[in-house]
Structure formats: C-alpha cells, structure tokens
Tab-separated table of C-alpha atoms in Angstrom:
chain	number	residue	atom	x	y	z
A	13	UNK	CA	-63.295	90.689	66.470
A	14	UNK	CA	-66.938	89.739	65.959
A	15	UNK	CA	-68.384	92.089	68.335
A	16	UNK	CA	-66.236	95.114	67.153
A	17	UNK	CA	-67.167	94.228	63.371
A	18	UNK	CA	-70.962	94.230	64.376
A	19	UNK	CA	-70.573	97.332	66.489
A	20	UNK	CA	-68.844	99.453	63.535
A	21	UNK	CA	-71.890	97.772	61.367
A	22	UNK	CA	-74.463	99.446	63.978
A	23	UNK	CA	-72.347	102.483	64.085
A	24	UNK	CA	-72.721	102.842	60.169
A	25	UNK	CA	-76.212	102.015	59.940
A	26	UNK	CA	-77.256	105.030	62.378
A	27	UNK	CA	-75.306	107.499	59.527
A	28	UNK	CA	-77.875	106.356	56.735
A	29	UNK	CA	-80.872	106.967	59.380
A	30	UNK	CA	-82.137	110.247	57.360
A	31	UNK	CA	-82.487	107.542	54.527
A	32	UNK	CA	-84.609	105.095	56.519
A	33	UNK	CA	-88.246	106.887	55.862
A	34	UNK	CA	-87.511	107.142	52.423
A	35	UNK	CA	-85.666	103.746	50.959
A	36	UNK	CA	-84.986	100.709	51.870
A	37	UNK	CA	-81.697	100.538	49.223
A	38	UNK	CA	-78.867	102.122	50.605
A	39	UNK	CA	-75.264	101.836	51.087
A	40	UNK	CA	-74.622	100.991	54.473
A	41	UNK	CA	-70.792	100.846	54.782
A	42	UNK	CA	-68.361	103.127	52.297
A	43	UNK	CA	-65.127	102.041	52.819
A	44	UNK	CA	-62.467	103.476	55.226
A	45	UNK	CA	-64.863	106.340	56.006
A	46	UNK	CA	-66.698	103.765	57.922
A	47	UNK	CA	-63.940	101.884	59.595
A	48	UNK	CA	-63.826	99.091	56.664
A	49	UNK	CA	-60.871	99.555	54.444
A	50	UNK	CA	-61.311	98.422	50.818
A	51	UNK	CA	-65.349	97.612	51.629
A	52	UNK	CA	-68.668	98.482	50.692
A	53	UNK	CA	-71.858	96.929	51.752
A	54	UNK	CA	-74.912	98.010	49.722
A	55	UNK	CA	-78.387	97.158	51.135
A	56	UNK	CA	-81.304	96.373	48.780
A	57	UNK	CA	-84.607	95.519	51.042
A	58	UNK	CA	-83.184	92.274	52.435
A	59	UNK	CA	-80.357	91.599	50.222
A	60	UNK	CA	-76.797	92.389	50.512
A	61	UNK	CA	-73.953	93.353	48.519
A	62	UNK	CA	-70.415	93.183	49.396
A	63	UNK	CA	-67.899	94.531	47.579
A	64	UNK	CA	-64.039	94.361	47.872
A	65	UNK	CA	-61.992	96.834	45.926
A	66	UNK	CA	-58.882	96.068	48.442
A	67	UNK	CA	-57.498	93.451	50.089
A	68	UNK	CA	-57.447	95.051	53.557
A	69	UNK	CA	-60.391	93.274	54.538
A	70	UNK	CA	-60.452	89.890	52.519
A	71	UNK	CA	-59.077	87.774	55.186
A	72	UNK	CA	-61.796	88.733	57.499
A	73	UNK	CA	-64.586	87.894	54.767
A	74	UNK	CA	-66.310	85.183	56.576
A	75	UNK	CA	-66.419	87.235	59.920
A	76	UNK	CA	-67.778	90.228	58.388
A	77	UNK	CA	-70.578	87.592	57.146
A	78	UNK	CA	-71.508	86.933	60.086
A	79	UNK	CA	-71.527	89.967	61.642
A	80	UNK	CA	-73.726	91.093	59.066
A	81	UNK	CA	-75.817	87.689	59.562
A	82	UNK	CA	-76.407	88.674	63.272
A	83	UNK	CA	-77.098	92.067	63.036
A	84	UNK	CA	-79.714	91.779	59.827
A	85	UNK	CA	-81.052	88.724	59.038
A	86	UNK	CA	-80.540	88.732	55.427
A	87	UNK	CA	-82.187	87.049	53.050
A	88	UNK	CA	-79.530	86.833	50.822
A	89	UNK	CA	-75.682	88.246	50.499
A	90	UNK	CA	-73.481	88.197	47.614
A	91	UNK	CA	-69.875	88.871	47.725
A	92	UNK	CA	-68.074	90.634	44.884
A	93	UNK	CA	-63.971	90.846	44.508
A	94	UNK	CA	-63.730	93.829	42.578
A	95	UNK	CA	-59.636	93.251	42.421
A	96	UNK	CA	-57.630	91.193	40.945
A	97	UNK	CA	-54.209	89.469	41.875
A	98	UNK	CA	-52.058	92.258	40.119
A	99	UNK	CA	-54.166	94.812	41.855
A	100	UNK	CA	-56.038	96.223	38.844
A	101	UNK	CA	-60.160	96.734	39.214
A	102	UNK	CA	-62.256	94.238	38.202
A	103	UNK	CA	-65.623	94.796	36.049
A	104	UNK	CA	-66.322	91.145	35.446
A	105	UNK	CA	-65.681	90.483	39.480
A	106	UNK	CA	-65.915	86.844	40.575
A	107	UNK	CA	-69.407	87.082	42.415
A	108	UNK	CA	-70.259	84.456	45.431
A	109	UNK	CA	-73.309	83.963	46.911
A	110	UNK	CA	-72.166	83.423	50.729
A	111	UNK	CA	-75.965	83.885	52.564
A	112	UNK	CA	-78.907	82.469	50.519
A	113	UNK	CA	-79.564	80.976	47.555
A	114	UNK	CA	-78.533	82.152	44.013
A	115	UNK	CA	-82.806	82.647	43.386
A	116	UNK	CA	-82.949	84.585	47.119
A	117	UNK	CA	-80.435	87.739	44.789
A	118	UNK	CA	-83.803	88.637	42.950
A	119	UNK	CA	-86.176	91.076	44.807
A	120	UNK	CA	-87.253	94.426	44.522
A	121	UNK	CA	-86.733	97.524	46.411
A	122	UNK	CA	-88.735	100.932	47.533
A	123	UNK	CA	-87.173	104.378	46.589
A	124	UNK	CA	-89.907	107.197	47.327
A	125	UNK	CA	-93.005	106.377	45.581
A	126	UNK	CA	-90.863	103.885	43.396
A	127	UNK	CA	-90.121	100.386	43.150
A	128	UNK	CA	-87.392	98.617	41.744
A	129	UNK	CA	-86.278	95.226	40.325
A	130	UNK	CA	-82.499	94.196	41.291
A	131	UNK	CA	-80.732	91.009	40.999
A	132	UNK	CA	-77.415	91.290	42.704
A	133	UNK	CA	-75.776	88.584	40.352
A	134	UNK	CA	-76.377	90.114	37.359
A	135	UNK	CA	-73.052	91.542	36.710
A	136	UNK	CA	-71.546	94.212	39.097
A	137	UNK	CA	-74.881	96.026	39.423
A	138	UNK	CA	-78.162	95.587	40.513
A	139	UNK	CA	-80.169	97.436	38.608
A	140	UNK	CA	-79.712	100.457	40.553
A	141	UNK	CA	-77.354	102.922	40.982
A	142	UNK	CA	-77.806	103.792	44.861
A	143	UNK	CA	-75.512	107.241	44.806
A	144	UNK	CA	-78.081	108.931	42.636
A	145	UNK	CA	-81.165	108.276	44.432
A	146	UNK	CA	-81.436	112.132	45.552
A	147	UNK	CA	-81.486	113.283	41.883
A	148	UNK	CA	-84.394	110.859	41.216
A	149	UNK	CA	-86.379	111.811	43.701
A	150	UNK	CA	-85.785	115.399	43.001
A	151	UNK	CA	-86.721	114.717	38.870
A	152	UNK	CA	-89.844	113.035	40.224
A	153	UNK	CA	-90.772	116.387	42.493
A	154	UNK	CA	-89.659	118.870	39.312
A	155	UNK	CA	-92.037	116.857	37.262
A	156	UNK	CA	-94.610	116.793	40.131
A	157	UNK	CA	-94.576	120.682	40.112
A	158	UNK	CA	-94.670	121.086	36.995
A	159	UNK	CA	-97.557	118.890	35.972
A	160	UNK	CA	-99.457	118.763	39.273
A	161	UNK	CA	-99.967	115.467	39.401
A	162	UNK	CA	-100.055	114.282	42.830
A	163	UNK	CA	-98.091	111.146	44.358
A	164	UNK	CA	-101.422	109.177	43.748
A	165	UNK	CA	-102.111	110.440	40.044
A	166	UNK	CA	-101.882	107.099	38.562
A	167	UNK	CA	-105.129	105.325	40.139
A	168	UNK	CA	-106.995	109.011	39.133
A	169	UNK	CA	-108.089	108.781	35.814
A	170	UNK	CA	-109.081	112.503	35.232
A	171	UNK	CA	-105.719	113.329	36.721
A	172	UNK	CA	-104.164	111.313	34.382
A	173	UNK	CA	-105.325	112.308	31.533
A	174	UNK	CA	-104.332	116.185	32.244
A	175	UNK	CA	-100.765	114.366	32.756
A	176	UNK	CA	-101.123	112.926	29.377
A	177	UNK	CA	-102.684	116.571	27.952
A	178	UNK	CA	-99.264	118.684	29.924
A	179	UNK	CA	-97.380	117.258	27.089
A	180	UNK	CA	-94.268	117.119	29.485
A	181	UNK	CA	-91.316	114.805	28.030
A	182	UNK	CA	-88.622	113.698	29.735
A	183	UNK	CA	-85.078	112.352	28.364
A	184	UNK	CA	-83.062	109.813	29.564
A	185	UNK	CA	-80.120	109.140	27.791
A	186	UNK	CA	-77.590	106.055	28.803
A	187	UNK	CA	-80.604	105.300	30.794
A	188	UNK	CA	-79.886	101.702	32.144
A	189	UNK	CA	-82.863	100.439	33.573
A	190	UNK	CA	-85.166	103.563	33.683
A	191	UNK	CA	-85.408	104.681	36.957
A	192	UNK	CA	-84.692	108.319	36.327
A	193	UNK	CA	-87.853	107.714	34.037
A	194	UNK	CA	-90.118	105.853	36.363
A	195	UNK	CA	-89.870	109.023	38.508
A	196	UNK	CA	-90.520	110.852	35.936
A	197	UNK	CA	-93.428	109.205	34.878
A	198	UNK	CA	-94.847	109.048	38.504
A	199	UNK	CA	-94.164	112.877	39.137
A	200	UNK	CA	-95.963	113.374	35.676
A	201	UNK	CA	-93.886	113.375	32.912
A	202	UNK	CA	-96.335	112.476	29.893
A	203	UNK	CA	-93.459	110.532	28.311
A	204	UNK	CA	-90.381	109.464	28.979
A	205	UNK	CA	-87.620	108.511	26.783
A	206	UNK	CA	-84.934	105.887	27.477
A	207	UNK	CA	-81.766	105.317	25.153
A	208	UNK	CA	-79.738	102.621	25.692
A	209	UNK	CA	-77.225	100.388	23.625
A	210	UNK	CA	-78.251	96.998	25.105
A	211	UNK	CA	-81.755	95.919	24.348
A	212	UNK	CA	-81.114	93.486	27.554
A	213	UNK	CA	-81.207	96.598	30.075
A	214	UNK	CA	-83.753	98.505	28.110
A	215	UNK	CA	-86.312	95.255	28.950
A	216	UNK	CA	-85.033	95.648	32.676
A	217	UNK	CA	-86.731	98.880	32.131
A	218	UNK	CA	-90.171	98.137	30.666
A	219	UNK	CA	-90.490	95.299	33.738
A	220	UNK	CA	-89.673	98.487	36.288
A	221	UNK	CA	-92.245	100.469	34.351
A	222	UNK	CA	-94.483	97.811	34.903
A	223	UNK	CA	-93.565	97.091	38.499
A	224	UNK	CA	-94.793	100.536	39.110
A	225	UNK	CA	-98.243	100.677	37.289
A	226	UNK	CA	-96.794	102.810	34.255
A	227	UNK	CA	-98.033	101.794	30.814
A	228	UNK	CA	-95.781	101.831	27.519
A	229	UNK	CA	-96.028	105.081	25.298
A	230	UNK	CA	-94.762	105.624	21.895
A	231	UNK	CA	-91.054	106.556	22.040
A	232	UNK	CA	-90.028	105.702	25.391
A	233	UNK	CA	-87.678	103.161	24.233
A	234	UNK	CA	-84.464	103.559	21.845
A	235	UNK	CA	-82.447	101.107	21.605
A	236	UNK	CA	-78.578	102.403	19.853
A	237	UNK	CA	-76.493	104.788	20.866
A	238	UNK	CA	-77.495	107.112	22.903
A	239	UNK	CA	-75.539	110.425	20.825
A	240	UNK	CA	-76.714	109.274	17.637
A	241	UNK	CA	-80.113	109.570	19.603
A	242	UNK	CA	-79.863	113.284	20.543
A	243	UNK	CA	-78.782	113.816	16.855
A	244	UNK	CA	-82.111	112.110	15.410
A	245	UNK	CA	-83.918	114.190	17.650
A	246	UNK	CA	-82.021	117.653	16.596
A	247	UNK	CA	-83.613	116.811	13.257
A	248	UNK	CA	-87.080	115.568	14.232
A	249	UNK	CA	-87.135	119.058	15.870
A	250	UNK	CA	-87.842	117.075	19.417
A	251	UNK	CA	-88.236	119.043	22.860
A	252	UNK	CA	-87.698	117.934	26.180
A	253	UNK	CA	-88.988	119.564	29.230
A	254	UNK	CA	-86.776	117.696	31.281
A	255	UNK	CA	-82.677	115.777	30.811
A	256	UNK	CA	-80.665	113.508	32.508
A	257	UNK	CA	-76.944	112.528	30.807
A	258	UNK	CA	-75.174	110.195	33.291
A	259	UNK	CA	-72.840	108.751	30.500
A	260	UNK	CA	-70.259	105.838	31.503
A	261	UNK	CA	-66.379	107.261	31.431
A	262	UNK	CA	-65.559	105.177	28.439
A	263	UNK	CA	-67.810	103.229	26.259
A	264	UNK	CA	-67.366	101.581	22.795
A	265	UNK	CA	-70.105	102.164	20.165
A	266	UNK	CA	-70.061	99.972	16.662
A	267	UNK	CA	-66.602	100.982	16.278
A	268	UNK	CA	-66.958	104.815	18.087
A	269	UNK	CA	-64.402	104.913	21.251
A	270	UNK	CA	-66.745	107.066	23.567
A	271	UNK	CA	-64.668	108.975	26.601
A	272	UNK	CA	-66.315	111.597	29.162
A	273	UNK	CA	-63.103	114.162	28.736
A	274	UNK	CA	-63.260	114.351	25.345
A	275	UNK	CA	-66.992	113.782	24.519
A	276	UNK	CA	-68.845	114.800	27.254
A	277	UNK	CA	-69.137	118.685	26.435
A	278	UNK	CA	-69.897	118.907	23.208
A	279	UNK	CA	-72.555	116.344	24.025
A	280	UNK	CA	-74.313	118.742	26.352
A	281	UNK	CA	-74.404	121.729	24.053
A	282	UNK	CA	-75.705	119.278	21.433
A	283	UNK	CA	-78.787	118.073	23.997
A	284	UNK	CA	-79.201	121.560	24.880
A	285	UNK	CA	-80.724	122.516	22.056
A	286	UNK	CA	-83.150	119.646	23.026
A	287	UNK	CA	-84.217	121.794	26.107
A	288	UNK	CA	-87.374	123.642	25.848
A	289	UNK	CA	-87.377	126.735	28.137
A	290	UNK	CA	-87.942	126.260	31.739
A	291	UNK	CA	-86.534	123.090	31.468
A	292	UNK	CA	-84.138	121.670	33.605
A	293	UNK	CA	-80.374	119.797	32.710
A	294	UNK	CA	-79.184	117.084	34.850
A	295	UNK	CA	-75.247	116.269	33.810
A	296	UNK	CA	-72.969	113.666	36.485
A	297	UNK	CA	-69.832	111.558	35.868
A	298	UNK	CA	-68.338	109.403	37.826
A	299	UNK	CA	-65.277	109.954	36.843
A	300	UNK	CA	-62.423	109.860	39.297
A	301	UNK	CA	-60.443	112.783	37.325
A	302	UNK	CA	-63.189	115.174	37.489
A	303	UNK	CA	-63.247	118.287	39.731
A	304	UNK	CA	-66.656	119.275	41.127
A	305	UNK	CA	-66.614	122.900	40.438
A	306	UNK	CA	-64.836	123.110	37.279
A	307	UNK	CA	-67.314	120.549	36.130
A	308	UNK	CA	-70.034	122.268	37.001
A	309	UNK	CA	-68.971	125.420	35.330
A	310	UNK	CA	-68.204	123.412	32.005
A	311	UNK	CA	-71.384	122.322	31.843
A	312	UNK	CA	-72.755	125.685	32.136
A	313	UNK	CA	-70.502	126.590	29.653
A	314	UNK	CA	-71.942	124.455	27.116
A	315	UNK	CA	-75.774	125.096	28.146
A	316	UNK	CA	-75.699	128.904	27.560
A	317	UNK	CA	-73.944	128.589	24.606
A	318	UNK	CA	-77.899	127.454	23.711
A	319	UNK	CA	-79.589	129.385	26.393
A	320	UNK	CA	-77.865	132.455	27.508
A	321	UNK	CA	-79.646	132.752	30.394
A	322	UNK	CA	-78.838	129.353	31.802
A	323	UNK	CA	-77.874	128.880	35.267
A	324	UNK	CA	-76.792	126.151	37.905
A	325	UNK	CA	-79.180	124.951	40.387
A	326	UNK	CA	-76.641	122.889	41.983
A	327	UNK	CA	-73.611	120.720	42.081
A	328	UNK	CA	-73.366	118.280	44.379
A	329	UNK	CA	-71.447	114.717	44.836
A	330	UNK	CA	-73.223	111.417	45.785
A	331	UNK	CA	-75.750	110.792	48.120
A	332	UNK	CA	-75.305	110.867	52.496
A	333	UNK	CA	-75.136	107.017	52.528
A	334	UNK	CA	-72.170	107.600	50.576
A	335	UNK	CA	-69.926	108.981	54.054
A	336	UNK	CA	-66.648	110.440	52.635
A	337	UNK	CA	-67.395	110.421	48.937
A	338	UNK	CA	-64.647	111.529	46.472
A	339	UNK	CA	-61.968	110.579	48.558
A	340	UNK	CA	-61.812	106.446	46.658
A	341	UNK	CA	-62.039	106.060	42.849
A	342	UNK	CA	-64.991	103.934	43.935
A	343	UNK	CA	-66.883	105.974	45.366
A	344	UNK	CA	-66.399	109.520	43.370
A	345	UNK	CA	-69.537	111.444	41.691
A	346	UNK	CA	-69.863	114.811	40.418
A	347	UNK	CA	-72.885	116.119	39.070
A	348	UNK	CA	-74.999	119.213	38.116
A	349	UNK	CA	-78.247	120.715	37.488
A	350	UNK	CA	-78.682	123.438	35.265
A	351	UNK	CA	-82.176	125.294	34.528
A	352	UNK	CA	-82.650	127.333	31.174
C-alpha cells in the first residue's frame, strides 16, 4: 500500500513538471484525477496541505503521511477535513498539524518574480490561491508591456521613476492578500489598489508588498466593501488601466447578502466604466454552477455595454496543476479576460 501510494505521488508530481521552473506552490495531487479520491495535496516551498473533501481516503490518512514523508521531506504538513459527519463541506475544517510543528506552517513561497507569505493554519487558506497563478503572472507581463519596466525595475531608480511617471493603476477588488497587485506592481503598475472587507487580510497584503521590495502608495488600500468601492470611484471619476474581480459566491456585507448569480453582472458593467481604453478586464468565479462559455459571453455582455468594441482575450479554467478541473465542486474555476 505504501509503495503504490508513493508511486501515484511520483506519478502526480511529473504532471506539474511545466510548473517546476516557475513556482515552487503548486497543487500536486487533485483528487480522483490523480488516483486519490476525495484528496488534494497543495505544495507551498516545503510545506504541505492536505485536504479531505471525502471520506474515500480518510482511513488511509496516516499512510498517505508517510508516503508523502518519504518521497519529500517536508518541513511541515497540515491536514484539513473539509467534511463533516452528515457529509456537508466544511469552511471552518478541523486543521491538524501531522509533520512539523504548528510554527514550521509559516514560510513563504516563489511565484515568478514574486514571493509570498502563507501560513497553512490560518483558516482554510494560505494566503494564496494556487489555481490562479497563470492569471498573475500574465497581469504582471500586461503591466510589464505596457510600462516597460523590466523584471529588475525595482533596484533601477531611473526606471522607476518612469514607472511612477506611466501613471498605470491597477484594481483589485475582493483582493485577499494582494498578490494580483504585487504582480502588478513588479510588472509596473504605478499603483495598485486593493479592496477588501477584513482589515486582517488587507495587512497580509502590505507584509507581501513588503516581502517583495514594493513601497506603500496613496490608495492602495480600502478597507469596506469592495462594490461600494467601485461606486466611490464612479464618482471620484477614477480610471484603471488594468481589473481583476474574483468575488467569493456568496458573501455578507453590513447587512447586504452578496451572491455571484445575481450580483456578479451588473457589477462588471458598473467597473467597466472604471476601464480606461486599452485596458484589460479580468472576471473568474468559482462557482460550481457556472458554465465556462456562457460565462464568458456574459461578461462580455456587460463590458460592451461600456465599450462597444470590447472583446475576449480568453476564457479559460484553473491552472495545469489542477489535472481534471471542473469535474469536483472543489476544484471548479471559470474565468475571463476581456480587453476594451
């Protein structure tokens, strides 16, 4: 049992290989698409995340622990039940620390030019959402073209200050801990705004900044909700050279019952007319309900209702360490880009 546990390990490492130049975060088992039933393991440098979302596998925890003991050395791995008795998803999982020390969760990670904090006890995430790591790199290269800045801009002070001069501004809205905006920042982005409802994540984000060399500008951090944001900025008359709106499906705001079927659309057209021209609109959901393509064309939809001349980039699901994507509510993603 040991030996065919580590060899279906090996075997799903050698999918994420592409990844292994460019990250050391990465899912490295996703479910029954790799032979593990009810699984994922999520790698962040040399820590560990297991989650359960089934109980296929739960009886054959401590095995699985040591098959991922022999094969990687971890530092650290932290086991999450994600279900409960009755069978119904768990957000506030019951979180174990099974490799490790509850101090060896805390590290940081590489993603591109970027670096990240994550703690794998705090709550059921990280710090970093691993299925959109293509979509930050690719805001970091939009923002690189744009502005010229190259990878090393930040220790070149002239370079830096024709960032600052480009004027480029980037938004962020339900931004967690800012790593859409760190990229954007490091591909050039003059400034960078983050909204968030909990001040607690928003600080997460100001110690990433930091992590990578990026100093604090005026506006990059709103705490509140991120739709009463885009309306304060409708009146300021603020423009945006670059979006990202990766909402949650449901959240509650100071009374405000916030859903992604109802909500999401109108919220597009609204930060459309955000977008300056030649901007680009990055829209995802992770949803379970939502169909790719008639997502995609919704959110069109709404963007030339502001910019006639809109059109899609892309539409894509999550990221190749995700192997059979769409096919678990766990692991489901859709997402667009749209350029006006």
């Amino acid at each position: 049992m040991a030996f065919d546990l580590k060899n279906k390990l090996s075997i799903a490492l050698e999918k994420r290989a592409p990844l292994f130049d460019v990250t050391d975060a990465f899912r490295v088992v996703n479910g029954a698409a790799d032979g593990f039933p009810g699984l994922t393991i999520d790698k962040f440098g040399d820590r560990y995340q297991m989650q359960f979302f089934g109980p296929e596998l739960l009886t054959s925890k401590t095995e699985i622990v040591e098959a991922l003991a022999a094969l990687f050395n971890p530092i650290c791995v932290v086991s999450k039940e994600r279900l409960s008795s009755s069978g119904r998803s768990l957000e506030n999982a019951p979180m174990d620390v099974v490799i490790g020390s509850r101090e060896d969760a805390v590290g940081t990670v590489r993603e591109g030019n970027a670096n990240f904090h994550v703690d794998l006890l705090d709550t059921i995430n990280p710090g970093l959402f691993l299925d959109m790591r293509h979509v930050r790199l690719e805001v970091e290269e939009r923002f690189r073209a744009m502005s010229g800045a190259s990878p090393s801009h930040l220790a070149d002070s002239a370079n830096l200050e024709n960032v600052v001069r480009s004027g480029l501004r980037f938004l962020n809205l339900f931004s967690y801990t800012c790593s859409f905006s760190v990229h954007a920042r490091l591909g050039g982005a003059a400034v960078a705004t983050n909204a968030d409802i909990s001040g607690k994540i928003l600080d997460k984000g100001r110690e990433n900044y930091a992590l990578n060399g990026l100093d604090l500008r005026f506006g990059e951090f709103f705490r509140g909700n991120a739709i009463e944001y885009v309306h304060w900025a409708q009146k300021k008359g603020h423009r945006f050279d670059g979006i990202v709106l990766d909402p949650p499906s449901f959240a509650r705001f100071k009374g405000f019952n916030f859903n992604v079927r109802e909500h999401l659309m109108p919220l597009v057209a609204d930060c459309a007319t955000l977008l300056n021209p030649g901007g680009f609109f990055m829209v995802s959901s992770n949803y379970s309900e939502f169909n790719l393509n008639a997502f995609a064309r919704d959110v069109l939809v709404a963007v030339s209702s502001v910019h006639p001349n809109a059109k899609t980039s892309w539409k894509k699901s999550q990221d190749v360490d995700f192997v059979g994507s769409g096919s678990t509510k766990d692991s489901c993603l859709v997402a667009t880009l749209v350029e006006v």
